Amino acid sequence: MLGRLSRFTDAPLQLAGMEVAGQRVWTVHSGDLPGTGLVAVPAQTPPLPPLPPHAHARRRQEQAAGRTCAAVALRRAGWTGSLSLGRGPGGAPTWPPGFSGSLAHSGALALAVTGPNTLALGLDLEERSPLLSGPALLRHVLRESAFKAAFPTAQMPFDPAAFAVTVLTPDRAELTLTRTLAPGWTRGQRLQAVWAQTTGHLAALTCQPLHPLFQDPVSQELP
């Protein structure tokens, strides 16, 4: 899955994934050739910001896995500072200066992507289920990835259905924004995404150059 997501852009993206409560993080960067470059490293969970006392143990494991992936991706991207990501509004992680990123977790899998802060990044991951699968699940995941790319700088809540899936191929998609959200996110704007699937999950990554108004976006972490 990670290898397919990496075949997307010439931007220096770093991707990482791991099983929730696992011991290894698998990483790949966007310069890797398909099927190569996967590297497994020990999982070393960075310090986590506090969760509400009532948070379920599973939620804590998922958060730890996602932020461990983010820490590994940041190290591979060249960040040498603290790997303890802060918690922004709504639980969103705050990325180091110069970086943007996105986290996703579902079922027993967590993913993270990071890149330069000139990009809006949105990563979504969903577990297949009897209630949502096939084309409906794919369109949902693609729209959520676009939503997560846009939300931090749109600075307003909106329905992910504002993105229409207008082009779909076996591993790529184009989404079109159907209404203006904010400067830099206008009606008719097209976003490029890539998607991949396994027997249990489906993932999508949206990567969009940011409007010059936005200097240091903060990614949104959503369940």
GROMACS .gro file of N, CA and C in nm, residues 148-207:
model
  180
  148LYS      N    1  -0.924   1.658   0.449
  148LYS     CA    2  -0.815   1.673   0.546
  148LYS      C    3  -0.702   1.758   0.491
  149ALA      N    4  -0.687   1.764   0.359
  149ALA     CA    5  -0.588   1.853   0.299
  149ALA      C    6  -0.634   1.999   0.308
  150ALA      N    7  -0.764   2.021   0.291
  150ALA     CA    8  -0.815   2.158   0.284
  150ALA      C    9  -0.848   2.218   0.420
  151PHE      N   10  -0.895   2.137   0.512
  151PHE     CA   11  -0.951   2.190   0.637
  151PHE      C   12  -0.858   2.281   0.716
  152PRO      N   13  -0.729   2.246   0.733
  152PRO     CA   14  -0.644   2.331   0.818
  152PRO      C   15  -0.633   2.475   0.771
  153THR      N   16  -0.637   2.499   0.641
  153THR     CA   17  -0.622   2.636   0.592
  153THR      C   18  -0.754   2.696   0.548
  154ALA      N   19  -0.856   2.614   0.522
  154ALA     CA   20  -0.988   2.670   0.492
  154ALA      C   21  -1.046   2.737   0.615
  155GLN      N   22  -1.007   2.688   0.735
  155GLN     CA   23  -1.046   2.752   0.862
  155GLN      C   24  -1.198   2.759   0.880
  156MET      N   25  -1.268   2.658   0.831
  156MET     CA   26  -1.411   2.653   0.849
  156MET      C   27  -1.458   2.508   0.833
  157PRO      N   28  -1.560   2.467   0.908
  157PRO     CA   29  -1.614   2.333   0.888
  157PRO      C   30  -1.691   2.325   0.756
  158PHE      N   31  -1.681   2.214   0.688
  158PHE     CA   32  -1.757   2.194   0.566
  158PHE      C   33  -1.775   2.045   0.542
  159ASP      N   34  -1.869   2.012   0.458
  159ASP     CA   35  -1.901   1.873   0.427
  159ASP      C   36  -1.800   1.822   0.325
  160PRO      N   37  -1.733   1.708   0.352
  160PRO     CA   38  -1.641   1.652   0.253
  160PRO      C   39  -1.705   1.628   0.117
  161ALA      N   40  -1.839   1.617   0.113
  161ALA     CA   41  -1.908   1.600  -0.015
  161ALA      C   42  -1.894   1.723  -0.104
  162ALA      N   43  -1.838   1.833  -0.052
  162ALA     CA   44  -1.807   1.948  -0.137
  162ALA      C   45  -1.706   1.912  -0.245
  163PHE      N   46  -1.633   1.803  -0.226
  163PHE     CA   47  -1.540   1.754  -0.327
  163PHE      C   48  -1.609   1.644  -0.407
  164ALA      N   49  -1.619   1.664  -0.538
  164ALA     CA   50  -1.676   1.563  -0.627
  164ALA      C   51  -1.563   1.486  -0.694
  165VAL      N   52  -1.574   1.354  -0.696
  165VAL     CA   53  -1.475   1.270  -0.764
  165VAL      C   54  -1.508   1.274  -0.912
  166THR      N   55  -1.427   1.345  -0.990
  166THR     CA   56  -1.458   1.367  -1.132
  166THR      C   57  -1.377   1.279  -1.226
  167VAL      N   58  -1.264   1.227  -1.180
  167VAL     CA   59  -1.183   1.135  -1.260
  167VAL      C   60  -1.137   1.023  -1.168
  168LEU      N   61  -1.146   0.900  -1.217
  168LEU     CA   62  -1.107   0.785  -1.135
  168LEU      C   63  -1.040   0.681  -1.223
  169THR      N   64  -0.917   0.642  -1.184
  169THR     CA   65  -0.843   0.537  -1.254
  169THR      C   66  -0.809   0.429  -1.151
  170PRO      N   67  -0.744   0.320  -1.193
  170PRO     CA   68  -0.714   0.213  -1.096
  170PRO      C   69  -0.627   0.252  -0.977
  171ASP      N   70  -0.557   0.366  -0.981
  171ASP     CA   71  -0.480   0.406  -0.864
  171ASP      C   72  -0.473   0.557  -0.842
  172ARG      N   73  -0.542   0.634  -0.924
  172ARG     CA   74  -0.541   0.779  -0.910
  172ARG      C   75  -0.682   0.836  -0.920
  173ALA      N   76  -0.696   0.961  -0.880
  173ALA     CA   77  -0.826   1.027  -0.889
  173ALA      C   78  -0.806   1.177  -0.898
  174GLU      N   79  -0.905   1.243  -0.952
  174GLU     CA   80  -0.911   1.389  -0.951
  174GLU      C   81  -1.041   1.428  -0.884
  175LEU      N   82  -1.032   1.524  -0.791
  175LEU     CA   83  -1.150   1.574  -0.723
  175LEU      C   84  -1.168   1.721  -0.756
  176THR      N   85  -1.292   1.763  -0.771
  176THR     CA   86  -1.324   1.902  -0.804
  176THR      C   87  -1.406   1.963  -0.692
  177LEU      N   88  -1.363   2.079  -0.646
  177LEU     CA   89  -1.434   2.150  -0.539
  177LEU      C   90  -1.560   2.215  -0.597
  178THR      N   91  -1.675   2.184  -0.539
  178THR     CA   92  -1.802   2.231  -0.595
  178THR      C   93  -1.850   2.364  -0.538
  179ARG      N   94  -1.781   2.417  -0.438
  179ARG     CA   95  -1.815   2.550  -0.386
  179ARG      C   96  -1.692   2.613  -0.325
  180THR      N   97  -1.689   2.745  -0.320
  180THR     CA   98  -1.576   2.817  -0.262
  180THR      C   99  -1.580   2.807  -0.111
  181LEU      N  100  -1.466   2.770  -0.052
  181LEU     CA  101  -1.456   2.758   0.093
  181LEU      C  102  -1.385   2.878   0.156
  182ALA      N  103  -1.277   2.923   0.092
  182ALA     CA  104  -1.192   3.029   0.146
  182ALA      C  105  -1.092   3.066   0.037
  183PRO      N  106  -1.019   3.176   0.056
  183PRO     CA  107  -0.913   3.207  -0.041
  183PRO      C  108  -0.818   3.088  -0.055
  184GLY      N  109  -0.791   3.052  -0.177
  184GLY     CA  110  -0.706   2.936  -0.203
  184GLY      C  111  -0.783   2.807  -0.218
  185TRP      N  112  -0.913   2.809  -0.182
  185TRP     CA  113  -0.999   2.691  -0.197
  185TRP      C  114  -1.128   2.737  -0.263
  186THR      N  115  -1.127   2.745  -0.397
  186THR     CA  116  -1.237   2.805  -0.472
  186THR      C  117  -1.309   2.702  -0.559
  187ARG      N  118  -1.433   2.734  -0.588
  187ARG     CA  119  -1.516   2.647  -0.671
  187ARG      C  120  -1.447   2.617  -0.805
  188GLY      N  121  -1.450   2.492  -0.843
  188GLY     CA  122  -1.388   2.450  -0.968
  188GLY      C  123  -1.244   2.406  -0.953
  189GLN      N  124  -1.184   2.429  -0.835
  189GLN     CA  125  -1.046   2.388  -0.813
  189GLN      C  126  -1.034   2.236  -0.819
  190ARG      N  127  -0.928   2.188  -0.883
  190ARG     CA  128  -0.907   2.045  -0.899
  190ARG      C  129  -0.791   1.998  -0.812
  191LEU      N  130  -0.810   1.888  -0.746
  191LEU     CA  131  -0.708   1.828  -0.661
  191LEU      C  132  -0.675   1.689  -0.712
  192GLN      N  133  -0.548   1.653  -0.700
  192GLN     CA  134  -0.503   1.522  -0.744
  192GLN      C  135  -0.483   1.431  -0.623
  193ALA      N  136  -0.524   1.307  -0.638
  193ALA     CA  137  -0.510   1.209  -0.530
  193ALA      C  138  -0.464   1.077  -0.587
  194VAL      N  139  -0.411   0.995  -0.500
  194VAL     CA  140  -0.374   0.859  -0.534
  194VAL      C  141  -0.436   0.768  -0.430
  195TRP      N  142  -0.472   0.645  -0.468
  195TRP     CA  143  -0.533   0.554  -0.372
  195TRP      C  144  -0.476   0.414  -0.389
  196ALA      N  145  -0.488   0.337  -0.283
  196ALA     CA  146  -0.438   0.200  -0.282
  196ALA      C  147  -0.523   0.118  -0.188
  197GLN      N  148  -0.521  -0.013  -0.205
  197GLN     CA  149  -0.603  -0.099  -0.122
  197GLN      C  150  -0.529  -0.227  -0.084
  198THR      N  151  -0.571  -0.283   0.028
  198THR     CA  152  -0.528  -0.415   0.070
  198THR      C  153  -0.655  -0.498   0.089
  199THR      N  154  -0.641  -0.619   0.138
  199THR     CA  155  -0.759  -0.701   0.161
  199THR      C  156  -0.848  -0.642   0.271
  200GLY      N  157  -0.789  -0.563   0.362
  200GLY     CA  158  -0.867  -0.512   0.474
  200GLY      C  159  -0.889  -0.363   0.477
  201HIS      N  160  -0.810  -0.285   0.403
  201HIS     CA  161  -0.817  -0.140   0.412
  201HIS      C  162  -0.813  -0.076   0.274
  202LEU      N  163  -0.855   0.051   0.272
  202LEU     CA  164  -0.843   0.134   0.154
  202LEU      C  165  -0.791   0.270   0.200
  203ALA      N  166  -0.689   0.322   0.129
  203ALA     CA  167  -0.627   0.448   0.169
  203ALA      C  168  -0.618   0.542   0.050
  204ALA      N  169  -0.621   0.673   0.078
  204ALA     CA  170  -0.606   0.774  -0.026
  204ALA      C  171  -0.520   0.889   0.026
  205LEU      N  172  -0.442   0.947  -0.063
  205LEU     CA  173  -0.355   1.060  -0.029
  205LEU      C  174  -0.381   1.172  -0.129
  206THR      N  175  -0.418   1.289  -0.078
  206THR     CA  176  -0.431   1.410  -0.159
  206THR      C  177  -0.313   1.501  -0.131
  207CYS      N  178  -0.253   1.553  -0.237
  207CYS     CA  179  -0.137   1.642  -0.224
  207CYS      C  180  -0.160   1.762  -0.315
   0.00000   0.00000   0.00000
